[in-house]
Amino acid sequence: MASVKLSKLEKSYGALRIVKGIDLEISDGEFVVFVGPSGCGKSTTLRMVAGLETITGGEVKIGDRVVNRLAPRERDIAMVFQDYALYPHKTVRENMGFSLKVRGISAGEAAARVDEAANMLGISHLLDRRPGQLSGGQRQRVAMGRAIVRRPQVFLFDEPLSNLDAKLRGQVRTEIKKLHQAIGTTIIYVTHDQVEAMTLADRIVILKGGEIEQVGTPDEVYNKPASVFVGGFVGSPAMNFAKALVQGDDLVFSNGDRIPISALRENCQSGATEGRNVIVGIRPEHFAIGTSSVSLTCDVQVVEPLGSDTLIHFAIGSETLTARMPPETRILAGETLKIAVDPTKIHLFDAQTERAI
């Protein structure tokens, strides 16, 4: 196992900068997930760590070695791809053991490692089959097993679940979590799916436009988003945003509703200076039907019963927000009502910079 350190890491294709000076330290044994929208540089960063992309600038360090100029096979890493990359003409056993054979590991040692990994992943009964005889989830477990047998210092996962259906994604996600708990090897995992990031990571690295927007635990990025981008990217349904103006002792929304600044969290109070334009962020679960000391007037547009809960989409002036309510909630589209909000859960962002106040 090993730590990974990225120092001012850059990648450019001609004049186009894809990764813009990333600094990040990943501890030995840590599970770190890179997440962000398409084109944010997360897969490119992973491929530079793996040695599959040349580095334009900066440094990648694995353990105590700078690996910028080392070939992938010399970095002591193992990578799991989204397309599995299995040899179709080889059996599962042969696929899992091929890298060990190339490295000169004895047949007995290789067989023992393959059996151990197959047992860990629950695919021992598949060892004599070929990839074409397996389901997508089984093939992904084989790809993981092939990585495990190498016993690398670092595992790299590049969107490994993107080709699976929703049910299989949940199952294999659990297997990956169990795998990390069992072997404790450093894992860097790339995904565009924030649910995967939240459920798997020790820390999440949220990227935007080739730069790190925020690094933190799942709890930190969810409850203390550093920007409008993070607040809107993490969470499903996403955080609600509404524009407001600080007037006297209140936040004033576009429909004239007011929230007393004194009811907000302390850091929000200190940032709510007179005349400041702000963006108010509220998670869907922090609303409730009924009036309270802090409530907003809303026009219900759409009601979505989901069984476990009910989503209510409503308008405040020209802006549409979403509230998550208990499943027994009975509200009809077209109603106008008061909806309460927990003021201690409100987030404020500067309207220009979109950074947290």
PDB file of C-alpha atoms in Angstrom, residues 79-333:
ATOM      1  CA  MET A  79      -6.602  -0.360 -12.974  1.00  0.00           C
ATOM      2  CA  VAL A  80     -10.226  -1.438 -13.455  1.00  0.00           C
ATOM      3  CA  PHE A  81     -11.872  -0.007 -16.571  1.00  0.00           C
ATOM      4  CA  GLN A  82     -15.533   0.588 -17.376  1.00  0.00           C
ATOM      5  CA  ASP A  83     -15.373  -1.770 -20.385  1.00  0.00           C
ATOM      6  CA  TYR A  84     -13.790  -4.620 -18.331  1.00  0.00           C
ATOM      7  CA  ALA A  85     -10.962  -5.178 -20.923  1.00  0.00           C
ATOM      8  CA  LEU A  86     -11.114  -8.992 -20.583  1.00  0.00           C
ATOM      9  CA  TYR A  87      -9.622 -11.411 -23.096  1.00  0.00           C
ATOM     10  CA  PRO A  88     -12.671 -13.070 -24.725  1.00  0.00           C
ATOM     11  CA  HIS A  89     -10.828 -16.285 -25.656  1.00  0.00           C
ATOM     12  CA  LYS A  90      -9.451 -16.910 -22.151  1.00  0.00           C
ATOM     13  CA  THR A  91     -11.298 -18.385 -19.178  1.00  0.00           C
ATOM     14  CA  VAL A  92     -11.961 -16.353 -16.059  1.00  0.00           C
ATOM     15  CA  ARG A  93      -9.060 -18.129 -14.340  1.00  0.00           C
ATOM     16  CA  GLU A  94      -6.741 -17.322 -17.247  1.00  0.00           C
ATOM     17  CA  ASN A  95      -7.882 -13.695 -17.375  1.00  0.00           C
ATOM     18  CA  MET A  96      -7.291 -13.223 -13.668  1.00  0.00           C
ATOM     19  CA  GLY A  97      -3.911 -14.937 -13.684  1.00  0.00           C
ATOM     20  CA  PHE A  98      -2.498 -13.576 -16.949  1.00  0.00           C
ATOM     21  CA  SER A  99      -0.659 -10.594 -15.441  1.00  0.00           C
ATOM     22  CA  LEU A 100       0.941 -12.875 -12.847  1.00  0.00           C
ATOM     23  CA  LYS A 101       2.169 -15.207 -15.588  1.00  0.00           C
ATOM     24  CA  VAL A 102       3.698 -12.270 -17.467  1.00  0.00           C
ATOM     25  CA  ARG A 103       5.451 -11.130 -14.285  1.00  0.00           C
ATOM     26  CA  GLY A 104       6.957 -14.574 -13.752  1.00  0.00           C
ATOM     27  CA  ILE A 105       4.947 -15.547 -10.670  1.00  0.00           C
ATOM     28  CA  SER A 106       5.027 -19.321 -10.154  1.00  0.00           C
ATOM     29  CA  ALA A 107       2.005 -21.328 -11.283  1.00  0.00           C
ATOM     30  CA  GLY A 108       1.265 -22.454  -7.732  1.00  0.00           C
ATOM     31  CA  GLU A 109       1.408 -18.936  -6.287  1.00  0.00           C
ATOM     32  CA  ALA A 110      -0.683 -17.569  -9.168  1.00  0.00           C
ATOM     33  CA  ALA A 111      -3.348 -20.249  -8.695  1.00  0.00           C
ATOM     34  CA  ALA A 112      -3.522 -19.519  -4.968  1.00  0.00           C
ATOM     35  CA  ARG A 113      -3.944 -15.796  -5.580  1.00  0.00           C
ATOM     36  CA  VAL A 114      -6.658 -16.364  -8.197  1.00  0.00           C
ATOM     37  CA  ASP A 115      -8.558 -18.727  -5.900  1.00  0.00           C
ATOM     38  CA  GLU A 116      -8.309 -16.268  -2.995  1.00  0.00           C
ATOM     39  CA  ALA A 117      -9.586 -13.343  -5.081  1.00  0.00           C
ATOM     40  CA  ALA A 118     -12.360 -15.412  -6.676  1.00  0.00           C
ATOM     41  CA  ASN A 119     -13.541 -16.538  -3.250  1.00  0.00           C
ATOM     42  CA  MET A 120     -13.481 -12.947  -1.974  1.00  0.00           C
ATOM     43  CA  LEU A 121     -15.647 -11.802  -4.911  1.00  0.00           C
ATOM     44  CA  GLY A 122     -17.963 -14.827  -4.980  1.00  0.00           C
ATOM     45  CA  ILE A 123     -16.970 -15.947  -8.486  1.00  0.00           C
ATOM     46  CA  SER A 124     -15.207 -19.235  -7.727  1.00  0.00           C
ATOM     47  CA  HIS A 125     -17.889 -21.130  -9.662  1.00  0.00           C
ATOM     48  CA  LEU A 126     -17.153 -19.055 -12.772  1.00  0.00           C
ATOM     49  CA  LEU A 127     -13.417 -19.721 -13.086  1.00  0.00           C
ATOM     50  CA  ASP A 128     -13.736 -22.080 -16.058  1.00  0.00           C
ATOM     51  CA  ARG A 129     -16.148 -19.916 -18.035  1.00  0.00           C
ATOM     52  CA  ARG A 130     -15.281 -17.348 -20.693  1.00  0.00           C
ATOM     53  CA  PRO A 131     -16.343 -13.678 -20.554  1.00  0.00           C
ATOM     54  CA  GLY A 132     -19.026 -14.200 -23.201  1.00  0.00           C
ATOM     55  CA  GLN A 133     -20.813 -16.578 -20.819  1.00  0.00           C
ATOM     56  CA  LEU A 134     -20.989 -14.002 -17.994  1.00  0.00           C
ATOM     57  CA  SER A 135     -23.365 -11.197 -17.095  1.00  0.00           C
ATOM     58  CA  GLY A 136     -22.131  -7.605 -16.909  1.00  0.00           C
ATOM     59  CA  GLY A 137     -21.894  -7.753 -13.134  1.00  0.00           C
ATOM     60  CA  GLN A 138     -19.931 -10.996 -13.237  1.00  0.00           C
ATOM     61  CA  ARG A 139     -17.513  -9.584 -15.808  1.00  0.00           C
ATOM     62  CA  GLN A 140     -16.931  -6.551 -13.613  1.00  0.00           C
ATOM     63  CA  ARG A 141     -16.111  -8.833 -10.666  1.00  0.00           C
ATOM     64  CA  VAL A 142     -13.619 -10.687 -12.884  1.00  0.00           C
ATOM     65  CA  ALA A 143     -11.994  -7.360 -13.818  1.00  0.00           C
ATOM     66  CA  MET A 144     -11.758  -6.518 -10.120  1.00  0.00           C
ATOM     67  CA  GLY A 145     -10.311  -9.956  -9.380  1.00  0.00           C
ATOM     68  CA  ARG A 146      -7.654  -9.492 -12.042  1.00  0.00           C
ATOM     69  CA  ALA A 147      -6.611  -6.294 -10.265  1.00  0.00           C
ATOM     70  CA  ILE A 148      -6.670  -7.864  -6.791  1.00  0.00           C
ATOM     71  CA  VAL A 149      -4.332 -10.756  -7.644  1.00  0.00           C
ATOM     72  CA  ARG A 150      -1.575  -8.302  -8.530  1.00  0.00           C
ATOM     73  CA  ARG A 151      -1.555  -6.986  -4.947  1.00  0.00           C
ATOM     74  CA  PRO A 152      -0.702  -3.456  -6.070  1.00  0.00           C
ATOM     75  CA  GLN A 153       0.058  -0.437  -3.937  1.00  0.00           C
ATOM     76  CA  VAL A 154      -2.860   1.490  -5.459  1.00  0.00           C
ATOM     77  CA  PHE A 155      -6.121   0.507  -7.171  1.00  0.00           C
ATOM     78  CA  LEU A 156      -7.490   2.827  -9.846  1.00  0.00           C
ATOM     79  CA  PHE A 157     -11.146   2.552 -10.903  1.00  0.00           C
ATOM     80  CA  ASP A 158     -12.321   4.426 -14.006  1.00  0.00           C
ATOM     81  CA  GLU A 159     -16.151   4.593 -13.947  1.00  0.00           C
ATOM     82  CA  PRO A 160     -16.352   0.804 -13.402  1.00  0.00           C
ATOM     83  CA  LEU A 161     -20.139   0.662 -12.963  1.00  0.00           C
ATOM     84  CA  SER A 162     -21.285   2.848 -15.854  1.00  0.00           C
ATOM     85  CA  ASN A 163     -22.177  -0.129 -18.073  1.00  0.00           C
ATOM     86  CA  LEU A 164     -24.353  -1.833 -15.445  1.00  0.00           C
ATOM     87  CA  ASP A 165     -28.065  -1.403 -14.794  1.00  0.00           C
ATOM     88  CA  ALA A 166     -29.246   0.276 -11.592  1.00  0.00           C
ATOM     89  CA  LYS A 167     -29.683  -2.947  -9.589  1.00  0.00           C
ATOM     90  CA  LEU A 168     -26.284  -4.327 -10.556  1.00  0.00           C
ATOM     91  CA  ARG A 169     -24.611  -0.991  -9.847  1.00  0.00           C
ATOM     92  CA  GLY A 170     -25.877  -1.190  -6.288  1.00  0.00           C
ATOM     93  CA  GLN A 171     -24.658  -4.767  -5.881  1.00  0.00           C
ATOM     94  CA  VAL A 172     -21.190  -4.204  -7.338  1.00  0.00           C
ATOM     95  CA  ARG A 173     -20.838  -0.940  -5.408  1.00  0.00           C
ATOM     96  CA  THR A 174     -21.318  -2.963  -2.231  1.00  0.00           C
ATOM     97  CA  GLU A 175     -18.679  -5.449  -3.411  1.00  0.00           C
ATOM     98  CA  ILE A 176     -16.189  -2.627  -3.966  1.00  0.00           C
ATOM     99  CA  LYS A 177     -16.862  -1.265  -0.478  1.00  0.00           C
ATOM    100  CA  LYS A 178     -16.365  -4.732   1.017  1.00  0.00           C
ATOM    101  CA  LEU A 179     -13.188  -5.145  -1.023  1.00  0.00           C
ATOM    102  CA  HIS A 180     -11.665  -1.997   0.408  1.00  0.00           C
ATOM    103  CA  GLN A 181     -12.641  -2.967   3.944  1.00  0.00           C
ATOM    104  CA  ALA A 182     -11.033  -6.388   3.434  1.00  0.00           C
ATOM    105  CA  ILE A 183      -7.723  -5.404   1.846  1.00  0.00           C
ATOM    106  CA  GLY A 184      -7.289  -1.766   2.903  1.00  0.00           C
ATOM    107  CA  THR A 185      -5.384  -0.784  -0.239  1.00  0.00           C
ATOM    108  CA  THR A 186      -5.389   2.824  -1.431  1.00  0.00           C
ATOM    109  CA  ILE A 187      -8.162   3.353  -3.986  1.00  0.00           C
ATOM    110  CA  ILE A 188      -8.699   6.232  -6.401  1.00  0.00           C
ATOM    111  CA  TYR A 189     -12.121   5.940  -8.018  1.00  0.00           C
ATOM    112  CA  VAL A 190     -13.561   8.081 -10.805  1.00  0.00           C
ATOM    113  CA  THR A 191     -17.289   8.489 -11.382  1.00  0.00           C
ATOM    114  CA  HIS A 192     -19.833  11.026 -12.621  1.00  0.00           C
ATOM    115  CA  ASP A 193     -22.400   9.524 -10.231  1.00  0.00           C
ATOM    116  CA  GLN A 194     -22.577  11.459  -6.966  1.00  0.00           C
ATOM    117  CA  VAL A 195     -24.451   8.578  -5.259  1.00  0.00           C
ATOM    118  CA  GLU A 196     -21.428   6.320  -5.858  1.00  0.00           C
ATOM    119  CA  ALA A 197     -19.162   9.043  -4.522  1.00  0.00           C
ATOM    120  CA  MET A 198     -21.215   9.567  -1.360  1.00  0.00           C
ATOM    121  CA  THR A 199     -21.562   5.867  -0.531  1.00  0.00           C
ATOM    122  CA  LEU A 200     -18.003   4.736  -1.298  1.00  0.00           C
ATOM    123  CA  ALA A 201     -15.607   7.527  -0.406  1.00  0.00           C
ATOM    124  CA  ASP A 202     -13.590   8.348   2.661  1.00  0.00           C
ATOM    125  CA  ARG A 203     -13.078  11.690   0.909  1.00  0.00           C
ATOM    126  CA  ILE A 204     -14.606  13.147  -2.225  1.00  0.00           C
ATOM    127  CA  VAL A 205     -12.708  15.339  -4.683  1.00  0.00           C
ATOM    128  CA  ILE A 206     -15.176  17.428  -6.687  1.00  0.00           C
ATOM    129  CA  LEU A 207     -13.739  18.745  -9.939  1.00  0.00           C
ATOM    130  CA  LYS A 208     -15.004  21.474 -12.224  1.00  0.00           C
ATOM    131  CA  GLY A 209     -13.284  22.655 -15.382  1.00  0.00           C
ATOM    132  CA  GLY A 210     -10.009  20.894 -14.593  1.00  0.00           C
ATOM    133  CA  GLU A 211      -9.722  22.323 -11.080  1.00  0.00           C
ATOM    134  CA  ILE A 212     -10.636  21.094  -7.606  1.00  0.00           C
ATOM    135  CA  GLU A 213     -13.820  22.780  -6.383  1.00  0.00           C
ATOM    136  CA  GLN A 214     -13.865  21.097  -2.958  1.00  0.00           C
ATOM    137  CA  VAL A 215     -12.269  18.194  -1.091  1.00  0.00           C
ATOM    138  CA  GLY A 216     -13.969  16.694   1.946  1.00  0.00           C
ATOM    139  CA  THR A 217     -15.745  13.787   3.543  1.00  0.00           C
ATOM    140  CA  PRO A 218     -19.210  12.938   2.189  1.00  0.00           C
ATOM    141  CA  ASP A 219     -20.689  14.696   5.219  1.00  0.00           C
ATOM    142  CA  GLU A 220     -18.622  17.840   4.624  1.00  0.00           C
ATOM    143  CA  VAL A 221     -19.412  18.250   0.930  1.00  0.00           C
ATOM    144  CA  TYR A 222     -23.114  17.602   1.577  1.00  0.00           C
ATOM    145  CA  ASN A 223     -23.604  19.762   4.649  1.00  0.00           C
ATOM    146  CA  LYS A 224     -20.928  22.413   4.034  1.00  0.00           C
ATOM    147  CA  PRO A 225     -20.742  22.916   0.252  1.00  0.00           C
ATOM    148  CA  ALA A 226     -18.044  25.395  -0.720  1.00  0.00           C
ATOM    149  CA  SER A 227     -19.950  26.727  -3.716  1.00  0.00           C
ATOM    150  CA  VAL A 228     -23.242  26.722  -5.596  1.00  0.00           C
ATOM    151  CA  PHE A 229     -21.710  24.143  -7.941  1.00  0.00           C
ATOM    152  CA  VAL A 230     -20.963  21.693  -5.124  1.00  0.00           C
ATOM    153  CA  GLY A 231     -24.343  22.227  -3.465  1.00  0.00           C
ATOM    154  CA  GLY A 232     -26.127  21.563  -6.735  1.00  0.00           C
ATOM    155  CA  PHE A 233     -23.978  18.606  -7.759  1.00  0.00           C
ATOM    156  CA  VAL A 234     -24.080  16.626  -4.506  1.00  0.00           C
ATOM    157  CA  GLY A 235     -27.469  15.385  -3.400  1.00  0.00           C
ATOM    158  CA  SER A 236     -30.538  13.993  -5.155  1.00  0.00           C
ATOM    159  CA  PRO A 237     -32.768  15.879  -5.632  1.00  0.00           C
ATOM    160  CA  ALA A 238     -30.244  18.680  -5.843  1.00  0.00           C
ATOM    161  CA  MET A 239     -30.034  21.612  -3.458  1.00  0.00           C
ATOM    162  CA  ASN A 240     -32.552  24.373  -4.215  1.00  0.00           C
ATOM    163  CA  PHE A 241     -31.307  27.862  -5.040  1.00  0.00           C
ATOM    164  CA  ALA A 242     -33.179  31.158  -4.906  1.00  0.00           C
ATOM    165  CA  LYS A 243     -31.931  34.717  -5.246  1.00  0.00           C
ATOM    166  CA  ALA A 244     -32.417  37.113  -2.350  1.00  0.00           C
ATOM    167  CA  LEU A 245     -31.332  40.566  -1.224  1.00  0.00           C
ATOM    168  CA  VAL A 246     -30.188  41.562   2.257  1.00  0.00           C
ATOM    169  CA  GLN A 247     -32.421  44.399   3.419  1.00  0.00           C
ATOM    170  CA  GLY A 248     -32.139  45.568   7.008  1.00  0.00           C
ATOM    171  CA  ASP A 249     -32.628  42.568   9.255  1.00  0.00           C
ATOM    172  CA  ASP A 250     -34.073  40.278   6.576  1.00  0.00           C
ATOM    173  CA  LEU A 251     -33.346  38.223   3.489  1.00  0.00           C
ATOM    174  CA  VAL A 252     -35.917  39.309   0.914  1.00  0.00           C
ATOM    175  CA  PHE A 253     -36.922  36.912  -1.885  1.00  0.00           C
ATOM    176  CA  SER A 254     -38.200  37.864  -5.339  1.00  0.00           C
ATOM    177  CA  ASN A 255     -41.828  37.252  -4.286  1.00  0.00           C
ATOM    178  CA  GLY A 256     -41.479  39.553  -1.256  1.00  0.00           C
ATOM    179  CA  ASP A 257     -41.164  36.771   1.373  1.00  0.00           C
ATOM    180  CA  ARG A 258     -38.711  37.503   4.152  1.00  0.00           C
ATOM    181  CA  ILE A 259     -36.465  35.411   6.398  1.00  0.00           C
ATOM    182  CA  PRO A 260     -35.003  37.096   9.508  1.00  0.00           C
ATOM    183  CA  ILE A 261     -31.215  37.047   9.373  1.00  0.00           C
ATOM    184  CA  SER A 262     -31.121  36.430  13.128  1.00  0.00           C
ATOM    185  CA  ALA A 263     -32.619  32.968  12.506  1.00  0.00           C
ATOM    186  CA  LEU A 264     -29.721  31.868  10.278  1.00  0.00           C
ATOM    187  CA  ARG A 265     -26.568  30.067  11.319  1.00  0.00           C
ATOM    188  CA  GLU A 266     -23.894  32.344  12.769  1.00  0.00           C
ATOM    189  CA  ASN A 267     -21.552  32.297   9.762  1.00  0.00           C
ATOM    190  CA  CYS A 268     -24.461  33.153   7.438  1.00  0.00           C
ATOM    191  CA  GLN A 269     -25.462  36.040   9.704  1.00  0.00           C
ATOM    192  CA  SER A 270     -21.986  37.554   9.557  1.00  0.00           C
ATOM    193  CA  GLY A 271     -21.949  37.382   5.750  1.00  0.00           C
ATOM    194  CA  ALA A 272     -25.437  38.856   5.268  1.00  0.00           C
ATOM    195  CA  THR A 273     -24.390  42.487   5.005  1.00  0.00           C
ATOM    196  CA  GLU A 274     -26.795  45.260   3.991  1.00  0.00           C
ATOM    197  CA  GLY A 275     -27.486  45.448   0.264  1.00  0.00           C
ATOM    198  CA  ARG A 276     -25.679  42.201  -0.571  1.00  0.00           C
ATOM    199  CA  ASN A 277     -27.140  40.030  -3.313  1.00  0.00           C
ATOM    200  CA  VAL A 278     -27.035  36.392  -2.253  1.00  0.00           C
ATOM    201  CA  ILE A 279     -28.069  32.955  -3.419  1.00  0.00           C
ATOM    202  CA  VAL A 280     -29.996  31.012  -0.794  1.00  0.00           C
ATOM    203  CA  GLY A 281     -29.427  27.249  -0.802  1.00  0.00           C
ATOM    204  CA  ILE A 282     -31.919  24.859   0.827  1.00  0.00           C
ATOM    205  CA  ARG A 283     -31.882  21.054   0.681  1.00  0.00           C
ATOM    206  CA  PRO A 284     -35.247  19.471  -0.291  1.00  0.00           C
ATOM    207  CA  GLU A 285     -35.487  17.611   3.034  1.00  0.00           C
ATOM    208  CA  HIS A 286     -35.285  20.837   5.048  1.00  0.00           C
ATOM    209  CA  PHE A 287     -38.794  21.966   4.129  1.00  0.00           C
ATOM    210  CA  ALA A 288     -42.021  21.055   5.927  1.00  0.00           C
ATOM    211  CA  ILE A 289     -45.661  21.783   5.240  1.00  0.00           C
ATOM    212  CA  GLY A 290     -47.154  24.470   7.500  1.00  0.00           C
ATOM    213  CA  THR A 291     -46.221  27.788   8.967  1.00  0.00           C
ATOM    214  CA  SER A 292     -43.426  28.400  11.425  1.00  0.00           C
ATOM    215  CA  SER A 293     -41.216  31.286  12.453  1.00  0.00           C
ATOM    216  CA  VAL A 294     -39.628  30.920   9.005  1.00  0.00           C
ATOM    217  CA  SER A 295     -41.889  30.056   6.108  1.00  0.00           C
ATOM    218  CA  LEU A 296     -42.305  30.866   2.426  1.00  0.00           C
ATOM    219  CA  THR A 297     -45.359  31.301   0.217  1.00  0.00           C
ATOM    220  CA  CYS A 298     -45.293  28.781  -2.612  1.00  0.00           C
ATOM    221  CA  ASP A 299     -47.377  27.871  -5.630  1.00  0.00           C
ATOM    222  CA  VAL A 300     -47.428  24.079  -6.099  1.00  0.00           C
ATOM    223  CA  GLN A 301     -46.644  23.072  -9.677  1.00  0.00           C
ATOM    224  CA  VAL A 302     -46.050  19.291  -9.695  1.00  0.00           C
ATOM    225  CA  VAL A 303     -46.467  16.541  -7.074  1.00  0.00           C
ATOM    226  CA  GLU A 304     -44.457  13.323  -7.471  1.00  0.00           C
ATOM    227  CA  PRO A 305     -45.378  10.423  -5.132  1.00  0.00           C
ATOM    228  CA  LEU A 306     -42.382   8.055  -5.003  1.00  0.00           C
ATOM    229  CA  GLY A 307     -43.569   5.551  -2.384  1.00  0.00           C
ATOM    230  CA  SER A 308     -40.850   6.219   0.183  1.00  0.00           C
ATOM    231  CA  ASP A 309     -41.483   9.970   0.004  1.00  0.00           C
ATOM    232  CA  THR A 310     -43.228  12.632  -2.070  1.00  0.00           C
ATOM    233  CA  LEU A 311     -41.524  15.370  -4.054  1.00  0.00           C
ATOM    234  CA  ILE A 312     -43.297  18.696  -4.339  1.00  0.00           C
ATOM    235  CA  HIS A 313     -42.118  21.120  -6.997  1.00  0.00           C
ATOM    236  CA  PHE A 314     -43.208  24.648  -6.246  1.00  0.00           C
ATOM    237  CA  ALA A 315     -42.571  28.221  -7.356  1.00  0.00           C
ATOM    238  CA  ILE A 316     -41.362  31.169  -5.320  1.00  0.00           C
ATOM    239  CA  GLY A 317     -41.762  34.062  -7.684  1.00  0.00           C
ATOM    240  CA  SER A 318     -40.015  33.039 -10.915  1.00  0.00           C
ATOM    241  CA  GLU A 319     -37.889  30.293  -9.320  1.00  0.00           C
ATOM    242  CA  THR A 320     -38.813  26.613  -8.996  1.00  0.00           C
ATOM    243  CA  LEU A 321     -37.785  24.643  -5.897  1.00  0.00           C
ATOM    244  CA  THR A 322     -38.286  21.052  -4.743  1.00  0.00           C
ATOM    245  CA  ALA A 323     -39.306  19.785  -1.290  1.00  0.00           C
ATOM    246  CA  ARG A 324     -39.051  16.209  -0.061  1.00  0.00           C
ATOM    247  CA  MET A 325     -42.077  15.328   2.051  1.00  0.00           C
ATOM    248  CA  PRO A 326     -43.410  12.214   3.846  1.00  0.00           C
ATOM    249  CA  PRO A 327     -45.243   9.740   1.559  1.00  0.00           C
ATOM    250  CA  GLU A 328     -48.625  10.460   3.191  1.00  0.00           C
ATOM    251  CA  THR A 329     -48.461  14.148   2.208  1.00  0.00           C
ATOM    252  CA  ARG A 330     -51.626  15.149   0.369  1.00  0.00           C
ATOM    253  CA  ILE A 331     -51.165  18.267  -1.736  1.00  0.00           C
ATOM    254  CA  LEU A 332     -52.475  19.058  -5.209  1.00  0.00           C
ATOM    255  CA  ALA A 333     -50.868  20.910  -8.092  1.00  0.00           C
TER     256      ALA A 333
END
